[in-house]
Amino acid sequence: MQTNITYSSFVAVGDSFTEGMSDALPDGTYRGWADLLAGRLATRGPGFRYANLAVRGKLIGQIVEEQTGPAAAMGADLVTLVGGLNDMLRPKCDVDEVCGLLEEAVERLAPSCKRLVLMRSPGRRGPVLERFLPRMERLFAFIDELGARHDATVVDLYASEAVGDPRMWHEDRLHLNAEGHRRVAEAVWQALGLEPEEDWNAPLPPAVPVGWLARRTSDARFARQHLGPWIGRRLTGRSSGDGRAPKRAQLLPYED
């Protein structure tokens, strides 16, 4: 374990996963694993700077076009790139095109930083995940190739039974909750060669069985509050990130 590693700056690139949904703070904003990681890195030395360019709903093409250029220009020590899962959820997804765009992003970002981190994104265990599994496995295999080719760190969150547990996810079934984001931050921390604080992949205690009525009530609430609006945006060509600026568009000193 290389505990003497220091990073003076960090830029996060991606979509809602990196923006921090749905790790909500009391004021209604989102924190998330990238903010948590930045906070811990900032304690290792003075003058630490952090930018988070991620915006919810972004497809990989938008991430390449809107985020990778500014991120590369910042010249940060550490860059994280997570994207492509929103594309995987589209009915008509060209996986080869997604991989090509992801490669373009890596080729732009890898030379600009000391350490590039990629991820095999987590997935909530259930029937929805099974439907998109072939696409995701192709994408993740390509991410492994990119990591090896560009000497990037690949954090395998998808293989984690704990992070995939539904109890780690928000009621929208698309985003991690606070505990899920906390575990991801620890996973990335350890992948960077820093001293572990806990076992981020520790199994959860056995789940308490939920009755049929409670499950159906939960399913109905999910469909009404989350699935319906999501389908509506797809049908009308809108995105939850339309018109939304990045949460931290500049590489500035970190403030908790």
PDB file of C-alpha atoms in Angstrom:
ATOM      1  CA  MET A   1       0.000   0.000   0.000  1.00  0.00           C
ATOM      2  CA  GLN A   2       1.573   3.267  -1.143  1.00  0.00           C
ATOM      3  CA  THR A   3       0.347   5.591   1.608  1.00  0.00           C
ATOM      4  CA  ASN A   4       2.785   8.367   0.682  1.00  0.00           C
ATOM      5  CA  ILE A   5       0.925   9.139  -2.565  1.00  0.00           C
ATOM      6  CA  THR A   6      -0.419  12.678  -2.768  1.00  0.00           C
ATOM      7  CA  TYR A   7      -2.718  14.361  -5.275  1.00  0.00           C
ATOM      8  CA  SER A   8      -2.883  18.141  -5.385  1.00  0.00           C
ATOM      9  CA  SER A   9      -5.873  18.362  -7.756  1.00  0.00           C
ATOM     10  CA  PHE A  10      -8.824  16.256  -8.898  1.00  0.00           C
ATOM     11  CA  VAL A  11     -11.300  16.622 -11.776  1.00  0.00           C
ATOM     12  CA  ALA A  12     -14.390  14.395 -12.004  1.00  0.00           C
ATOM     13  CA  VAL A  13     -16.027  13.812 -15.408  1.00  0.00           C
ATOM     14  CA  GLY A  14     -19.309  12.026 -16.076  1.00  0.00           C
ATOM     15  CA  ASP A  15     -23.057  11.930 -15.504  1.00  0.00           C
ATOM     16  CA  SER A  16     -25.444  11.680 -12.531  1.00  0.00           C
ATOM     17  CA  PHE A  17     -23.366   8.959 -10.864  1.00  0.00           C
ATOM     18  CA  THR A  18     -20.423  11.359 -10.526  1.00  0.00           C
ATOM     19  CA  GLU A  19     -22.606  14.409  -9.902  1.00  0.00           C
ATOM     20  CA  GLY A  20     -23.720  12.602  -6.758  1.00  0.00           C
ATOM     21  CA  MET A  21     -27.359  11.654  -7.232  1.00  0.00           C
ATOM     22  CA  SER A  22     -29.029  10.641  -4.957  1.00  0.00           C
ATOM     23  CA  ASP A  23     -26.820  11.426  -1.966  1.00  0.00           C
ATOM     24  CA  ALA A  24     -28.932  14.415  -0.953  1.00  0.00           C
ATOM     25  CA  LEU A  25     -27.815  17.081   1.500  1.00  0.00           C
ATOM     26  CA  PRO A  26     -30.262  19.027   3.732  1.00  0.00           C
ATOM     27  CA  ASP A  27     -30.285  21.963   1.297  1.00  0.00           C
ATOM     28  CA  GLY A  28     -31.418  19.719  -1.561  1.00  0.00           C
ATOM     29  CA  THR A  29     -28.066  19.579  -3.372  1.00  0.00           C
ATOM     30  CA  TYR A  30     -26.181  16.352  -3.984  1.00  0.00           C
ATOM     31  CA  ARG A  31     -22.857  15.283  -2.519  1.00  0.00           C
ATOM     32  CA  GLY A  32     -21.789  11.869  -3.827  1.00  0.00           C
ATOM     33  CA  TRP A  33     -18.646   9.777  -3.968  1.00  0.00           C
ATOM     34  CA  ALA A  34     -16.532  12.325  -5.890  1.00  0.00           C
ATOM     35  CA  ASP A  35     -17.148  15.053  -3.290  1.00  0.00           C
ATOM     36  CA  LEU A  36     -16.401  12.573  -0.501  1.00  0.00           C
ATOM     37  CA  LEU A  37     -13.187  11.501  -2.200  1.00  0.00           C
ATOM     38  CA  ALA A  38     -12.132  15.121  -2.749  1.00  0.00           C
ATOM     39  CA  GLY A  39     -12.717  15.886   0.916  1.00  0.00           C
ATOM     40  CA  ARG A  40     -10.454  13.053   1.992  1.00  0.00           C
ATOM     41  CA  LEU A  41      -7.734  13.913  -0.517  1.00  0.00           C
ATOM     42  CA  ALA A  42      -7.806  17.528   0.665  1.00  0.00           C
ATOM     43  CA  THR A  43      -6.748  16.443   4.158  1.00  0.00           C
ATOM     44  CA  ARG A  44      -3.462  15.056   2.837  1.00  0.00           C
ATOM     45  CA  GLY A  45      -1.904  18.388   1.938  1.00  0.00           C
ATOM     46  CA  PRO A  46      -2.570  22.126   1.619  1.00  0.00           C
ATOM     47  CA  GLY A  47      -3.819  23.787  -1.539  1.00  0.00           C
ATOM     48  CA  PHE A  48      -5.850  20.855  -2.853  1.00  0.00           C
ATOM     49  CA  ARG A  49      -8.113  21.836  -5.768  1.00  0.00           C
ATOM     50  CA  TYR A  50     -11.235  20.098  -7.061  1.00  0.00           C
ATOM     51  CA  ALA A  51     -13.611  20.386 -10.022  1.00  0.00           C
ATOM     52  CA  ASN A  52     -16.663  18.276 -10.805  1.00  0.00           C
ATOM     53  CA  LEU A  53     -17.891  18.688 -14.381  1.00  0.00           C
ATOM     54  CA  ALA A  54     -20.441  15.861 -14.242  1.00  0.00           C
ATOM     55  CA  VAL A  55     -24.052  16.593 -15.167  1.00  0.00           C
ATOM     56  CA  ARG A  56     -26.996  14.234 -14.768  1.00  0.00           C
ATOM     57  CA  GLY A  57     -28.491  12.650 -17.867  1.00  0.00           C
ATOM     58  CA  LYS A  58     -25.448  13.125 -20.085  1.00  0.00           C
ATOM     59  CA  LEU A  59     -24.707  10.566 -22.802  1.00  0.00           C
ATOM     60  CA  ILE A  60     -21.127   9.617 -23.578  1.00  0.00           C
ATOM     61  CA  GLY A  61     -21.085  11.793 -26.702  1.00  0.00           C
ATOM     62  CA  GLN A  62     -22.099  14.819 -24.644  1.00  0.00           C
ATOM     63  CA  ILE A  63     -19.470  14.009 -22.026  1.00  0.00           C
ATOM     64  CA  VAL A  64     -16.806  13.878 -24.732  1.00  0.00           C
ATOM     65  CA  GLU A  65     -17.974  17.107 -26.339  1.00  0.00           C
ATOM     66  CA  GLU A  66     -18.699  19.176 -23.239  1.00  0.00           C
ATOM     67  CA  GLN A  67     -16.440  17.893 -20.467  1.00  0.00           C
ATOM     68  CA  THR A  68     -13.260  16.227 -21.699  1.00  0.00           C
ATOM     69  CA  GLY A  69     -11.763  19.322 -23.298  1.00  0.00           C
ATOM     70  CA  PRO A  70     -12.150  21.544 -20.220  1.00  0.00           C
ATOM     71  CA  ALA A  71     -11.024  18.692 -17.960  1.00  0.00           C
ATOM     72  CA  ALA A  72      -7.873  18.040 -19.977  1.00  0.00           C
ATOM     73  CA  ALA A  73      -7.046  21.750 -20.025  1.00  0.00           C
ATOM     74  CA  MET A  74      -7.089  21.844 -16.219  1.00  0.00           C
ATOM     75  CA  GLY A  75      -4.068  19.533 -16.028  1.00  0.00           C
ATOM     76  CA  ALA A  76      -5.140  17.931 -12.750  1.00  0.00           C
ATOM     77  CA  ASP A  77      -3.124  15.211 -11.030  1.00  0.00           C
ATOM     78  CA  LEU A  78      -6.176  12.937 -10.834  1.00  0.00           C
ATOM     79  CA  VAL A  79      -9.077  12.572 -13.286  1.00  0.00           C
ATOM     80  CA  THR A  80     -12.024  10.193 -13.016  1.00  0.00           C
ATOM     81  CA  LEU A  81     -14.144   9.303 -16.042  1.00  0.00           C
ATOM     82  CA  VAL A  82     -17.402   7.386 -15.760  1.00  0.00           C
ATOM     83  CA  GLY A  83     -19.908   7.400 -18.616  1.00  0.00           C
ATOM     84  CA  GLY A  84     -21.855   5.324 -21.093  1.00  0.00           C
ATOM     85  CA  LEU A  85     -24.464   3.799 -18.783  1.00  0.00           C
ATOM     86  CA  ASN A  86     -27.142   6.284 -19.851  1.00  0.00           C
ATOM     87  CA  ASP A  87     -26.493   5.146 -23.426  1.00  0.00           C
ATOM     88  CA  MET A  88     -26.824   1.492 -22.382  1.00  0.00           C
ATOM     89  CA  LEU A  89     -30.346   2.173 -21.100  1.00  0.00           C
ATOM     90  CA  ARG A  90     -31.547   3.514 -24.448  1.00  0.00           C
ATOM     91  CA  PRO A  91     -33.604   1.027 -26.540  1.00  0.00           C
ATOM     92  CA  LYS A  92     -31.454   1.663 -29.596  1.00  0.00           C
ATOM     93  CA  CYS A  93     -27.891   1.669 -28.335  1.00  0.00           C
ATOM     94  CA  ASP A  94     -24.881   1.181 -30.596  1.00  0.00           C
ATOM     95  CA  VAL A  95     -22.390  -0.329 -28.151  1.00  0.00           C
ATOM     96  CA  ASP A  96     -19.532  -0.043 -30.640  1.00  0.00           C
ATOM     97  CA  GLU A  97     -20.211   3.676 -31.007  1.00  0.00           C
ATOM     98  CA  VAL A  98     -20.304   4.114 -27.231  1.00  0.00           C
ATOM     99  CA  CYS A  99     -16.974   2.312 -26.923  1.00  0.00           C
ATOM    100  CA  GLY A 100     -15.472   4.473 -29.655  1.00  0.00           C
ATOM    101  CA  LEU A 101     -16.540   7.658 -27.889  1.00  0.00           C
ATOM    102  CA  LEU A 102     -15.265   6.373 -24.573  1.00  0.00           C
ATOM    103  CA  GLU A 103     -11.922   5.653 -26.220  1.00  0.00           C
ATOM    104  CA  GLU A 104     -11.856   9.209 -27.576  1.00  0.00           C
ATOM    105  CA  ALA A 105     -12.434  10.531 -24.059  1.00  0.00           C
ATOM    106  CA  VAL A 106      -9.653   8.388 -22.587  1.00  0.00           C
ATOM    107  CA  GLU A 107      -7.201   9.374 -25.314  1.00  0.00           C
ATOM    108  CA  ARG A 108      -7.901  13.021 -24.526  1.00  0.00           C
ATOM    109  CA  LEU A 109      -7.753  12.734 -20.740  1.00  0.00           C
ATOM    110  CA  ALA A 110      -4.987  10.178 -20.081  1.00  0.00           C
ATOM    111  CA  PRO A 111      -2.090  12.389 -21.288  1.00  0.00           C
ATOM    112  CA  SER A 112      -3.393  15.367 -19.304  1.00  0.00           C
ATOM    113  CA  CYS A 113      -3.112  13.855 -15.823  1.00  0.00           C
ATOM    114  CA  LYS A 114      -0.884  11.741 -13.596  1.00  0.00           C
ATOM    115  CA  ARG A 115      -3.622   9.210 -12.835  1.00  0.00           C
ATOM    116  CA  LEU A 116      -6.786   8.440 -14.800  1.00  0.00           C
ATOM    117  CA  VAL A 117      -9.459   6.362 -13.071  1.00  0.00           C
ATOM    118  CA  LEU A 118     -12.126   4.443 -14.994  1.00  0.00           C
ATOM    119  CA  MET A 119     -14.905   2.311 -13.545  1.00  0.00           C
ATOM    120  CA  ARG A 120     -16.955  -0.745 -14.219  1.00  0.00           C
ATOM    121  CA  SER A 121     -20.085   0.996 -12.961  1.00  0.00           C
ATOM    122  CA  PRO A 122     -22.288  -0.536 -10.276  1.00  0.00           C
ATOM    123  CA  GLY A 123     -25.656  -2.007 -11.118  1.00  0.00           C
ATOM    124  CA  ARG A 124     -28.684  -2.551  -8.913  1.00  0.00           C
ATOM    125  CA  ARG A 125     -29.366  -6.271  -8.821  1.00  0.00           C
ATOM    126  CA  GLY A 126     -32.717  -7.132 -10.368  1.00  0.00           C
ATOM    127  CA  PRO A 127     -34.578  -7.839 -13.626  1.00  0.00           C
ATOM    128  CA  VAL A 128     -33.712  -4.468 -15.204  1.00  0.00           C
ATOM    129  CA  LEU A 129     -30.007  -5.150 -14.832  1.00  0.00           C
ATOM    130  CA  GLU A 130     -30.385  -8.612 -16.357  1.00  0.00           C
ATOM    131  CA  ARG A 131     -32.031  -7.118 -19.441  1.00  0.00           C
ATOM    132  CA  PHE A 132     -29.070  -4.855 -20.203  1.00  0.00           C
ATOM    133  CA  LEU A 133     -26.357  -7.228 -18.995  1.00  0.00           C
ATOM    134  CA  PRO A 134     -24.960  -8.232 -22.427  1.00  0.00           C
ATOM    135  CA  ARG A 135     -24.442  -4.593 -23.393  1.00  0.00           C
ATOM    136  CA  MET A 136     -22.867  -3.731 -20.079  1.00  0.00           C
ATOM    137  CA  GLU A 137     -20.476  -6.654 -20.165  1.00  0.00           C
ATOM    138  CA  ARG A 138     -19.258  -5.601 -23.621  1.00  0.00           C
ATOM    139  CA  LEU A 139     -18.738  -2.066 -22.363  1.00  0.00           C
ATOM    140  CA  PHE A 140     -16.920  -3.221 -19.233  1.00  0.00           C
ATOM    141  CA  ALA A 141     -14.623  -5.521 -21.202  1.00  0.00           C
ATOM    142  CA  PHE A 142     -13.680  -2.557 -23.382  1.00  0.00           C
ATOM    143  CA  ILE A 143     -13.060  -0.412 -20.303  1.00  0.00           C
ATOM    144  CA  ASP A 144     -10.630  -3.074 -19.087  1.00  0.00           C
ATOM    145  CA  GLU A 145      -8.832  -2.875 -22.439  1.00  0.00           C
ATOM    146  CA  LEU A 146      -8.638   0.908 -22.242  1.00  0.00           C
ATOM    147  CA  GLY A 147      -7.279   0.730 -18.724  1.00  0.00           C
ATOM    148  CA  ALA A 148      -4.511  -1.651 -19.740  1.00  0.00           C
ATOM    149  CA  ARG A 149      -3.664   0.316 -22.874  1.00  0.00           C
ATOM    150  CA  HIS A 150      -3.461   3.714 -21.161  1.00  0.00           C
ATOM    151  CA  ASP A 151      -2.181   2.618 -17.743  1.00  0.00           C
ATOM    152  CA  ALA A 152      -5.422   3.798 -16.134  1.00  0.00           C
ATOM    153  CA  THR A 153      -6.814   2.478 -12.865  1.00  0.00           C
ATOM    154  CA  VAL A 154     -10.059   0.518 -13.314  1.00  0.00           C
ATOM    155  CA  VAL A 155     -12.292   0.207 -10.249  1.00  0.00           C
ATOM    156  CA  ASP A 156     -14.603  -2.796 -10.524  1.00  0.00           C
ATOM    157  CA  LEU A 157     -17.806  -1.761  -8.777  1.00  0.00           C
ATOM    158  CA  TYR A 158     -20.023  -3.960 -10.919  1.00  0.00           C
ATOM    159  CA  ALA A 159     -18.605  -7.150  -9.372  1.00  0.00           C
ATOM    160  CA  SER A 160     -19.523  -5.992  -5.859  1.00  0.00           C
ATOM    161  CA  GLU A 161     -22.494  -7.847  -4.408  1.00  0.00           C
ATOM    162  CA  ALA A 162     -22.695  -5.273  -1.629  1.00  0.00           C
ATOM    163  CA  VAL A 163     -22.879  -2.195  -3.864  1.00  0.00           C
ATOM    164  CA  GLY A 164     -25.362  -4.001  -6.124  1.00  0.00           C
ATOM    165  CA  ASP A 165     -27.663  -4.719  -3.177  1.00  0.00           C
ATOM    166  CA  PRO A 166     -30.964  -2.801  -3.587  1.00  0.00           C
ATOM    167  CA  ARG A 167     -30.490  -1.380  -0.085  1.00  0.00           C
ATOM    168  CA  MET A 168     -27.564   0.665  -1.451  1.00  0.00           C
ATOM    169  CA  TRP A 169     -29.822   2.399  -3.972  1.00  0.00           C
ATOM    170  CA  HIS A 170     -32.252   5.289  -3.876  1.00  0.00           C
ATOM    171  CA  GLU A 171     -35.947   4.604  -4.384  1.00  0.00           C
ATOM    172  CA  ASP A 172     -35.583   5.716  -8.032  1.00  0.00           C
ATOM    173  CA  ARG A 173     -33.592   2.474  -8.583  1.00  0.00           C
ATOM    174  CA  LEU A 174     -31.122   4.335 -10.816  1.00  0.00           C
ATOM    175  CA  HIS A 175     -28.851   6.101  -8.339  1.00  0.00           C
ATOM    176  CA  LEU A 176     -26.936   5.114  -5.242  1.00  0.00           C
ATOM    177  CA  ASN A 177     -27.990   6.385  -1.831  1.00  0.00           C
ATOM    178  CA  ALA A 178     -25.631   7.977   0.694  1.00  0.00           C
ATOM    179  CA  GLU A 179     -24.211   4.654   1.896  1.00  0.00           C
ATOM    180  CA  GLY A 180     -23.641   3.486  -1.663  1.00  0.00           C
ATOM    181  CA  HIS A 181     -21.730   6.652  -2.520  1.00  0.00           C
ATOM    182  CA  ARG A 182     -19.683   6.347   0.660  1.00  0.00           C
ATOM    183  CA  ARG A 183     -18.603   2.849  -0.330  1.00  0.00           C
ATOM    184  CA  VAL A 184     -17.682   3.962  -3.839  1.00  0.00           C
ATOM    185  CA  ALA A 185     -15.510   6.743  -2.419  1.00  0.00           C
ATOM    186  CA  GLU A 186     -13.687   4.190  -0.276  1.00  0.00           C
ATOM    187  CA  ALA A 187     -13.270   1.856  -3.260  1.00  0.00           C
ATOM    188  CA  VAL A 188     -11.636   4.587  -5.343  1.00  0.00           C
ATOM    189  CA  TRP A 189      -9.519   5.687  -2.370  1.00  0.00           C
ATOM    190  CA  GLN A 190      -8.111   2.184  -2.028  1.00  0.00           C
ATOM    191  CA  ALA A 191      -7.637   1.780  -5.793  1.00  0.00           C
ATOM    192  CA  LEU A 192      -5.406   4.862  -5.670  1.00  0.00           C
ATOM    193  CA  GLY A 193      -3.130   3.003  -3.267  1.00  0.00           C
ATOM    194  CA  LEU A 194      -4.178   4.843  -0.118  1.00  0.00           C
ATOM    195  CA  GLU A 195      -4.584   3.361   3.345  1.00  0.00           C
ATOM    196  CA  PRO A 196      -7.961   1.598   3.712  1.00  0.00           C
ATOM    197  CA  GLU A 197     -10.378   2.971   6.250  1.00  0.00           C
ATOM    198  CA  GLU A 198     -12.839   0.089   5.985  1.00  0.00           C
ATOM    199  CA  ASP A 199     -13.885  -2.817   3.783  1.00  0.00           C
ATOM    200  CA  TRP A 200     -15.981  -1.057   1.131  1.00  0.00           C
ATOM    201  CA  ASN A 201     -17.157  -4.435  -0.185  1.00  0.00           C
ATOM    202  CA  ALA A 202     -18.231  -5.848   3.172  1.00  0.00           C
ATOM    203  CA  PRO A 203     -21.466  -7.850   2.828  1.00  0.00           C
ATOM    204  CA  LEU A 204     -24.675  -6.420   4.224  1.00  0.00           C
ATOM    205  CA  PRO A 205     -26.644  -8.262   6.908  1.00  0.00           C
ATOM    206  CA  PRO A 206     -29.439 -10.504   5.649  1.00  0.00           C
ATOM    207  CA  ALA A 207     -32.340  -8.498   4.296  1.00  0.00           C
ATOM    208  CA  VAL A 208     -35.630  -8.496   6.178  1.00  0.00           C
ATOM    209  CA  PRO A 209     -38.286 -10.142   3.982  1.00  0.00           C
ATOM    210  CA  VAL A 210     -40.789  -7.689   2.518  1.00  0.00           C
ATOM    211  CA  GLY A 211     -44.398  -8.697   2.098  1.00  0.00           C
ATOM    212  CA  TRP A 212     -46.264  -8.845  -1.220  1.00  0.00           C
ATOM    213  CA  LEU A 213     -48.368  -5.742  -0.512  1.00  0.00           C
ATOM    214  CA  ALA A 214     -45.348  -3.665   0.506  1.00  0.00           C
ATOM    215  CA  ARG A 215     -43.499  -4.693  -2.677  1.00  0.00           C
ATOM    216  CA  ARG A 216     -46.430  -3.817  -4.907  1.00  0.00           C
ATOM    217  CA  THR A 217     -46.900  -0.462  -3.139  1.00  0.00           C
ATOM    218  CA  SER A 218     -43.207   0.296  -3.635  1.00  0.00           C
ATOM    219  CA  ASP A 219     -43.405  -0.695  -7.304  1.00  0.00           C
ATOM    220  CA  ALA A 220     -46.416   1.558  -7.873  1.00  0.00           C
ATOM    221  CA  ARG A 221     -44.720   4.516  -6.190  1.00  0.00           C
ATOM    222  CA  PHE A 222     -41.566   3.938  -8.246  1.00  0.00           C
ATOM    223  CA  ALA A 223     -43.562   3.836 -11.487  1.00  0.00           C
ATOM    224  CA  ARG A 224     -45.478   7.003 -10.647  1.00  0.00           C
ATOM    225  CA  GLN A 225     -42.641   9.128  -9.278  1.00  0.00           C
ATOM    226  CA  HIS A 226     -39.639   7.938 -11.280  1.00  0.00           C
ATOM    227  CA  LEU A 227     -40.291   5.550 -14.164  1.00  0.00           C
ATOM    228  CA  GLY A 228     -43.112   7.564 -15.717  1.00  0.00           C
ATOM    229  CA  PRO A 229     -41.190  10.861 -15.824  1.00  0.00           C
ATOM    230  CA  TRP A 230     -38.100   9.055 -17.149  1.00  0.00           C
ATOM    231  CA  ILE A 231     -40.110   7.532 -20.023  1.00  0.00           C
ATOM    232  CA  GLY A 232     -41.686  10.915 -20.688  1.00  0.00           C
ATOM    233  CA  ARG A 233     -38.278  12.538 -21.112  1.00  0.00           C
ATOM    234  CA  ARG A 234     -37.178   9.771 -23.486  1.00  0.00           C
ATOM    235  CA  LEU A 235     -40.287  10.172 -25.633  1.00  0.00           C
ATOM    236  CA  THR A 236     -39.915  13.936 -25.884  1.00  0.00           C
ATOM    237  CA  GLY A 237     -36.136  13.975 -26.358  1.00  0.00           C
ATOM    238  CA  ARG A 238     -35.512  15.802 -23.098  1.00  0.00           C
ATOM    239  CA  SER A 239     -32.902  15.126 -20.425  1.00  0.00           C
ATOM    240  CA  SER A 240     -32.796  15.783 -16.705  1.00  0.00           C
ATOM    241  CA  GLY A 241     -29.535  17.639 -17.351  1.00  0.00           C
ATOM    242  CA  ASP A 242     -30.849  20.049 -19.993  1.00  0.00           C
ATOM    243  CA  GLY A 243     -29.670  23.561 -19.170  1.00  0.00           C
ATOM    244  CA  ARG A 244     -27.893  22.416 -16.007  1.00  0.00           C
ATOM    245  CA  ALA A 245     -24.380  23.659 -15.299  1.00  0.00           C
ATOM    246  CA  PRO A 246     -21.695  21.493 -13.653  1.00  0.00           C
ATOM    247  CA  LYS A 247     -21.665  21.620  -9.868  1.00  0.00           C
ATOM    248  CA  ARG A 248     -17.989  22.716  -9.754  1.00  0.00           C
ATOM    249  CA  ALA A 249     -17.012  24.021 -13.188  1.00  0.00           C
ATOM    250  CA  GLN A 250     -13.648  25.442 -12.116  1.00  0.00           C
ATOM    251  CA  LEU A 251     -10.604  23.778 -10.566  1.00  0.00           C
ATOM    252  CA  LEU A 252     -10.625  25.714  -7.299  1.00  0.00           C
ATOM    253  CA  PRO A 253      -9.441  25.116  -3.738  1.00  0.00           C
ATOM    254  CA  TYR A 254     -11.613  22.553  -2.016  1.00  0.00           C
ATOM    255  CA  GLU A 255     -14.055  23.791   0.578  1.00  0.00           C
ATOM    256  CA  ASP A 256     -16.194  21.385   2.575  1.00  0.00           C
TER     257      ASP A 256
END
